[in-house]
mmCIF file of C-alpha atoms in Angstrom:
data_model
loop_
_atom_site.group_PDB
_atom_site.id
_atom_site.type_symbol
_atom_site.label_atom_id
_atom_site.label_comp_id
_atom_site.label_asym_id
_atom_site.label_seq_id
_atom_site.Cartn_x
_atom_site.Cartn_y
_atom_site.Cartn_z
ATOM 1 C CA MET A 1 38.096 -6.337 0.151
ATOM 2 C CA THR A 2 35.250 -5.261 1.265
ATOM 3 C CA GLU A 3 32.804 -7.523 2.628
ATOM 4 C CA PRO A 4 30.236 -7.939 0.736
ATOM 5 C CA LEU A 5 26.236 -6.609 2.447
ATOM 6 C CA ILE A 6 24.818 -9.826 1.036
ATOM 7 C CA SER A 7 26.226 -12.768 -0.938
ATOM 8 C CA ALA A 8 25.224 -16.153 -2.211
ATOM 9 C CA GLU A 9 27.282 -18.921 -3.193
ATOM 10 C CA ASN A 10 25.557 -22.306 -5.764
ATOM 11 C CA LEU A 11 21.775 -21.256 -4.500
ATOM 12 C CA SER A 12 19.783 -23.727 -5.286
ATOM 13 C CA ILE A 13 15.479 -23.880 -4.067
ATOM 14 C CA ILE A 14 13.226 -26.710 -5.064
ATOM 15 C CA ARG A 15 9.781 -26.472 -4.490
ATOM 16 C CA ARG A 16 7.128 -29.677 -5.092
ATOM 17 C CA GLY A 17 10.058 -31.161 -6.679
ATOM 18 C CA LYS A 18 10.253 -28.119 -9.569
ATOM 19 C CA ARG A 19 14.373 -26.164 -9.787
ATOM 20 C CA ILE A 20 12.925 -22.944 -8.797
ATOM 21 C CA LEU A 21 16.393 -21.519 -8.668
ATOM 22 C CA LYS A 22 19.494 -23.300 -9.600
ATOM 23 C CA ASP A 23 23.371 -22.638 -8.935
ATOM 24 C CA ILE A 24 22.647 -19.098 -7.930
ATOM 25 C CA SER A 25 25.713 -17.281 -7.441
ATOM 26 C CA LEU A 26 25.765 -13.337 -6.830
ATOM 27 C CA SER A 27 27.179 -10.674 -4.359
ATOM 28 C CA VAL A 28 25.593 -6.774 -3.536
ATOM 29 C CA SER A 29 28.207 -4.522 -1.822
ATOM 30 C CA ALA A 30 27.618 -0.608 0.029
ATOM 31 C CA GLY A 31 26.658 1.332 -2.581
ATOM 32 C CA GLU A 32 25.573 -1.011 -5.731
ATOM 33 C CA PHE A 33 22.534 -0.603 -8.015
ATOM 34 C CA VAL A 34 21.517 -4.098 -8.605
ATOM 35 C CA THR A 35 18.470 -4.909 -11.084
ATOM 36 C CA ILE A 36 17.443 -8.460 -11.516
ATOM 37 C CA ILE A 37 14.951 -8.537 -14.736
ATOM 38 C CA GLY A 38 13.372 -11.956 -16.274
ATOM 39 C CA PRO A 39 10.219 -13.459 -17.689
ATOM 40 C CA ASN A 40 6.829 -14.425 -14.991
ATOM 41 C CA GLY A 41 7.985 -17.234 -13.360
ATOM 42 C CA ALA A 42 11.660 -17.272 -13.254
ATOM 43 C CA GLY A 43 12.302 -16.777 -9.767
ATOM 44 C CA LYS A 44 13.010 -13.254 -9.011
ATOM 45 C CA THR A 45 10.777 -12.827 -5.901
ATOM 46 C CA VAL A 46 11.660 -16.111 -4.468
ATOM 47 C CA LEU A 47 15.680 -15.065 -5.255
ATOM 48 C CA LEU A 48 15.070 -11.437 -2.915
ATOM 49 C CA HIS A 49 13.295 -13.463 -0.256
ATOM 50 C CA THR A 50 15.817 -16.162 0.172
ATOM 51 C CA LEU A 51 18.554 -13.034 0.060
ATOM 52 C CA MET A 52 16.601 -11.706 2.886
ATOM 53 C CA GLY A 53 16.091 -15.066 5.172
ATOM 54 C CA LEU A 54 12.621 -15.420 4.180
ATOM 55 C CA ILE A 55 13.657 -18.783 2.991
ATOM 56 C CA LYS A 56 16.008 -21.306 3.540
ATOM 57 C CA PRO A 57 17.848 -22.944 0.397
ATOM 58 C CA ASP A 58 17.906 -26.359 -0.473
ATOM 59 C CA LYS A 59 21.712 -26.220 -1.761
ATOM 60 C CA GLY A 60 23.992 -23.558 -0.539
ATOM 61 C CA SER A 61 24.385 -20.390 1.136
ATOM 62 C CA VAL A 62 23.633 -16.756 1.876
ATOM 63 C CA THR A 63 25.959 -14.773 3.628
ATOM 64 C CA ARG A 64 24.614 -11.322 5.306
ATOM 65 C CA LYS A 65 26.811 -8.721 6.592
ATOM 66 C CA HIS A 66 26.592 -8.947 10.027
ATOM 67 C CA GLY A 67 24.353 -6.315 11.658
ATOM 68 C CA LEU A 68 23.100 -5.509 7.841
ATOM 69 C CA LYS A 69 20.018 -3.578 8.004
ATOM 70 C CA ILE A 70 17.373 -4.281 5.429
ATOM 71 C CA GLY A 71 14.675 -2.214 3.741
ATOM 72 C CA TYR A 72 11.849 -3.914 2.298
ATOM 73 C CA MET A 73 9.113 -2.975 -0.320
ATOM 74 C CA PRO A 74 6.647 -5.792 -0.928
ATOM 75 C CA GLN A 75 5.652 -6.225 -4.441
ATOM 76 C CA ARG A 76 2.152 -6.163 -3.390
ATOM 77 C CA PHE A 77 0.423 -4.187 -0.991
ATOM 78 C CA THR A 78 -3.154 -3.377 -0.450
ATOM 79 C CA PRO A 79 -4.398 -1.268 1.594
ATOM 80 C CA GLU A 80 -7.521 -2.697 3.958
ATOM 81 C CA THR A 81 -10.646 -0.599 3.556
ATOM 82 C CA THR A 82 -12.896 -1.857 5.966
ATOM 83 C CA MET A 83 -10.051 -0.597 8.744
ATOM 84 C CA PRO A 84 -8.756 2.627 8.276
ATOM 85 C CA ILE A 85 -5.714 4.144 8.986
ATOM 86 C CA THR A 86 -3.572 6.893 8.140
ATOM 87 C CA VAL A 87 -0.750 7.014 6.560
ATOM 88 C CA ALA A 88 1.000 8.579 9.568
ATOM 89 C CA ARG A 89 -0.194 5.940 11.669
ATOM 90 C CA PHE A 90 0.562 2.975 9.574
ATOM 91 C CA LEU A 91 4.368 3.517 9.234
ATOM 92 C CA ALA A 92 3.883 4.401 13.415
ATOM 93 C CA LEU A 93 3.288 0.495 13.355
ATOM 94 C CA VAL A 94 6.891 -0.380 12.172
ATOM 95 C CA ARG A 95 8.814 -1.164 15.853
ATOM 96 C CA GLY A 96 11.245 1.404 17.284
ATOM 97 C CA VAL A 97 10.488 4.187 14.711
ATOM 98 C CA ASP A 98 9.598 8.008 16.457
ATOM 99 C CA LYS A 99 8.150 10.517 14.629
ATOM 100 C CA ASN A 100 11.189 12.281 13.887
ATOM 101 C CA ALA A 101 12.113 9.113 11.730
ATOM 102 C CA ILE A 102 8.707 8.891 10.042
ATOM 103 C CA ASP A 103 8.801 12.857 9.099
ATOM 104 C CA ASN A 104 12.459 12.429 7.553
ATOM 105 C CA ALA A 105 11.494 9.483 5.419
ATOM 106 C CA LEU A 106 8.209 11.035 4.203
ATOM 107 C CA GLU A 107 9.832 14.033 2.638
ATOM 108 C CA LEU A 108 13.160 11.978 1.583
ATOM 109 C CA VAL A 109 10.152 10.697 -0.609
ATOM 110 C CA ASN A 110 7.968 13.640 -1.138
ATOM 111 C CA ALA A 111 5.200 12.397 0.308
ATOM 112 C CA VAL A 112 4.737 14.384 3.839
ATOM 113 C CA ASP A 113 1.296 15.917 2.591
ATOM 114 C CA VAL A 114 -0.486 12.625 2.822
ATOM 115 C CA ALA A 115 0.668 12.071 6.410
ATOM 116 C CA GLN A 116 -2.857 12.742 7.535
ATOM 117 C CA ARG A 117 -5.247 10.862 4.856
ATOM 118 C CA SER A 118 -5.692 7.385 4.867
ATOM 119 C CA LEU A 119 -4.065 4.791 2.725
ATOM 120 C CA SER A 120 -7.372 3.490 1.142
ATOM 121 C CA VAL A 121 -7.789 6.480 -1.049
ATOM 122 C CA LEU A 122 -4.122 7.182 -2.037
ATOM 123 C CA SER A 123 -3.518 6.990 -5.543
ATOM 124 C CA GLY A 124 -1.669 4.243 -6.734
ATOM 125 C CA GLY A 125 1.745 6.410 -6.963
ATOM 126 C CA GLU A 126 1.249 7.892 -3.458
ATOM 127 C CA LEU A 127 1.047 4.197 -2.645
ATOM 128 C CA GLN A 128 4.304 3.562 -3.891
ATOM 129 C CA ARG A 129 5.833 6.519 -2.093
ATOM 130 C CA VAL A 130 4.753 5.828 1.173
ATOM 131 C CA MET A 131 5.924 1.949 0.869
ATOM 132 C CA LEU A 132 9.525 3.592 -0.010
ATOM 133 C CA ALA A 133 8.895 5.402 3.054
ATOM 134 C CA ARG A 134 8.452 2.351 5.049
ATOM 135 C CA ALA A 135 11.363 0.761 3.643
ATOM 136 C CA LEU A 136 13.749 3.446 4.691
ATOM 137 C CA LEU A 137 12.447 4.134 8.483
ATOM 138 C CA HIS A 138 15.286 2.483 9.763
ATOM 139 C CA LYS A 139 18.011 3.492 7.187
ATOM 140 C CA PRO A 140 18.586 0.835 5.586
ATOM 141 C CA ASP A 141 22.300 -0.493 4.430
ATOM 142 C CA ILE A 142 20.152 -2.327 0.940
ATOM 143 C CA LEU A 143 17.230 -1.234 0.029
ATOM 144 C CA ILE A 144 15.769 -4.447 -1.677
ATOM 145 C CA LEU A 145 12.541 -3.635 -3.547
ATOM 146 C CA ASP A 146 10.020 -6.242 -5.817
ATOM 147 C CA GLU A 147 8.312 -4.425 -8.622
ATOM 148 C CA PRO A 148 7.711 -1.351 -7.326
ATOM 149 C CA THR A 149 6.365 0.394 -10.262
ATOM 150 C CA GLN A 150 3.860 -2.743 -10.867
ATOM 151 C CA GLY A 151 0.099 -0.967 -11.777
ATOM 152 C CA LEU A 152 1.740 2.114 -12.865
ATOM 153 C CA ASP A 153 1.104 3.681 -15.263
ATOM 154 C CA VAL A 154 4.117 5.204 -17.873
ATOM 155 C CA GLY A 155 4.130 8.193 -16.335
ATOM 156 C CA GLY A 156 3.666 6.861 -12.626
ATOM 157 C CA GLN A 157 6.646 4.188 -13.295
ATOM 158 C CA LEU A 158 9.270 7.682 -14.743
ATOM 159 C CA SER A 159 8.509 9.611 -11.451
ATOM 160 C CA PHE A 160 9.025 6.770 -9.334
ATOM 161 C CA HIS A 161 12.376 5.602 -10.773
ATOM 162 C CA LYS A 162 13.408 9.482 -10.365
ATOM 163 C CA LEU A 163 12.173 9.481 -7.017
ATOM 164 C CA LEU A 164 14.499 6.305 -6.763
ATOM 165 C CA GLU A 165 17.134 7.916 -8.389
ATOM 166 C CA ASN A 166 17.397 10.730 -5.755
ATOM 167 C CA VAL A 167 17.132 8.447 -2.501
ATOM 168 C CA TYR A 168 19.619 6.535 -3.857
ATOM 169 C CA SER A 169 21.865 9.654 -4.581
ATOM 170 C CA SER A 170 21.119 10.944 -1.048
ATOM 171 C CA LEU A 171 21.150 7.930 0.978
ATOM 172 C CA GLY A 172 24.240 5.820 -0.397
ATOM 173 C CA CYS A 173 22.594 2.883 0.168
ATOM 174 C CA ALA A 174 22.930 -0.562 -1.980
ATOM 175 C CA VAL A 175 19.822 -1.348 -4.353
ATOM 176 C CA VAL A 176 18.406 -4.358 -5.002
ATOM 177 C CA MET A 177 15.554 -4.273 -7.501
ATOM 178 C CA VAL A 178 13.351 -6.755 -9.669
ATOM 179 C CA SER A 179 12.026 -5.138 -12.625
ATOM 180 C CA HIS A 180 9.855 -5.235 -15.793
ATOM 181 C CA ASP A 181 10.834 -1.425 -17.042
ATOM 182 C CA LEU A 182 13.814 -2.861 -19.133
ATOM 183 C CA HIS A 183 13.368 0.681 -21.170
ATOM 184 C CA LEU A 184 14.003 2.183 -18.069
ATOM 185 C CA VAL A 185 16.774 -0.107 -16.690
ATOM 186 C CA LEU A 186 19.560 1.118 -18.303
ATOM 187 C CA ALA A 187 18.905 4.609 -16.906
ATOM 188 C CA SER A 188 18.730 3.990 -13.170
ATOM 189 C CA THR A 189 20.950 0.972 -12.425
ATOM 190 C CA GLY A 190 25.021 0.426 -12.219
ATOM 191 C CA LYS A 191 24.349 -3.545 -12.940
ATOM 192 C CA VAL A 192 22.013 -6.216 -14.307
ATOM 193 C CA VAL A 193 21.399 -9.801 -13.434
ATOM 194 C CA CYS A 194 19.213 -11.430 -16.100
ATOM 195 C CA LEU A 195 17.298 -14.586 -14.411
ATOM 196 C CA PHE A 196 15.641 -17.380 -15.899
ATOM 197 C CA HIS A 197 15.960 -19.940 -12.400
ATOM 198 C CA HIS A 198 19.565 -19.650 -13.306
ATOM 199 C CA ILE A 199 21.578 -16.506 -14.011
ATOM 200 C CA CYS A 200 21.542 -16.044 -18.049
ATOM 201 C CA CYS A 201 23.776 -13.544 -18.385
ATOM 202 C CA SER A 202 25.114 -10.403 -16.055
ATOM 203 C CA GLY A 203 26.597 -7.050 -16.209
ATOM 204 C CA LYS A 204 26.553 -3.697 -17.183
ATOM 205 C CA PRO A 205 22.998 -2.870 -18.737
ATOM 206 C CA SER A 206 24.843 -1.975 -22.252
ATOM 207 C CA ALA A 207 26.633 -5.424 -22.461
ATOM 208 C CA VAL A 208 23.306 -7.254 -21.151
ATOM 209 C CA ALA A 209 21.564 -5.931 -23.941
ATOM 210 C CA LYS A 210 23.628 -7.245 -26.761
ATOM 211 C CA ASP A 211 23.934 -10.948 -24.774
ATOM 212 C CA PRO A 212 22.432 -13.386 -26.952
ATOM 213 C CA GLN A 213 20.469 -15.034 -23.625
ATOM 214 C CA PHE A 214 18.490 -11.691 -23.411
ATOM 215 C CA THR A 215 17.702 -11.402 -26.952
ATOM 216 C CA SER A 216 16.514 -14.711 -26.400
ATOM 217 C CA LEU A 217 14.332 -14.334 -23.321
ATOM 218 C CA PHE A 218 12.941 -10.829 -24.281
ATOM 219 C CA GLY A 219 13.089 -11.204 -27.978
ATOM 220 C CA GLU A 220 14.727 -9.029 -30.772
ATOM 221 C CA ASP A 221 12.689 -6.100 -30.590
ATOM 222 C CA MET A 222 12.936 -5.482 -26.762
ATOM 223 C CA THR A 223 16.608 -5.246 -28.114
ATOM 224 C CA ARG A 224 16.411 -3.085 -30.435
ATOM 225 C CA MET A 225 14.526 -1.309 -28.628
ATOM 226 C CA MET A 226 17.421 -1.258 -25.621
ATOM 227 C CA ALA A 227 19.733 -0.419 -28.067
ATOM 228 C CA VAL A 228 18.358 2.787 -29.492
ATOM 229 C CA TYR A 229 17.040 3.596 -25.676
ATOM 230 C CA GLN A 230 20.816 3.505 -24.720
ATOM 231 C CA HIS A 231 21.861 5.161 -27.766
ATOM 232 C CA ASN A 232 19.484 8.699 -27.233
ATOM 233 C CA HIS A 233 20.387 8.291 -22.753
ATOM 234 C CA THR A 234 24.008 8.484 -23.931
ATOM 235 C CA ARG A 235 23.371 11.384 -25.926
ATOM 236 C CA GLU A 236 21.330 13.074 -23.320
ATOM 237 C CA HIS A 237 24.106 12.879 -20.907
ATOM 238 C CA GLU A 238 26.750 13.948 -23.630
ATOM 239 C CA HIS A 239 24.864 16.985 -24.282
ATOM 240 C CA GLU A 240 25.064 17.453 -20.280
ATOM 241 C CA TYR A 241 28.437 18.708 -20.407
#
């Protein structure tokens, strides 16, 4: 059996007497695409940080494969407007990368044309591409993304998800992503983990969308919308053959 890249067993996090995460057990293997969904305050970002080793669990354990390379894209990044810095210079601040790595990463995310522009003047979509390029600089084994399309309009969300699919296909690295774009989850992920302090349900998107606990968290309307989206998405793929 192949060793997981990251695995968590009976993971619990407590802050100020409140249990943020309770008895979380999951694993991510090479090549997997896992999306974590859940309402605000469910502990999604805390889970990512714990998997990465930024937070020490109060109970349970996290095991990372020896030598694992992680690329991380945070939930929010706001460039400092009083200290202008170009995209190329910003990426060069990452330890151990050279110009060739920077050029390759920017090309992979279709952002070569912004290399000499200031971070502070980029659009939301352009900045997200740059942050994705930064996460890819060391050719990670696993890419961890925390709500990467937050603040983007629908067009920007679609564009970023398409880009991410291309990156995933090109590099073959595992992806773990927190997302609120439930209508896009079915199209871009192999496994969904529904989180509300504990794992409510997990599995293939089509199965999770039918789970009663999914409905209890997101409501009947979202369940119906996911079912319609799944039906349309399936028919689109049928027409491709």
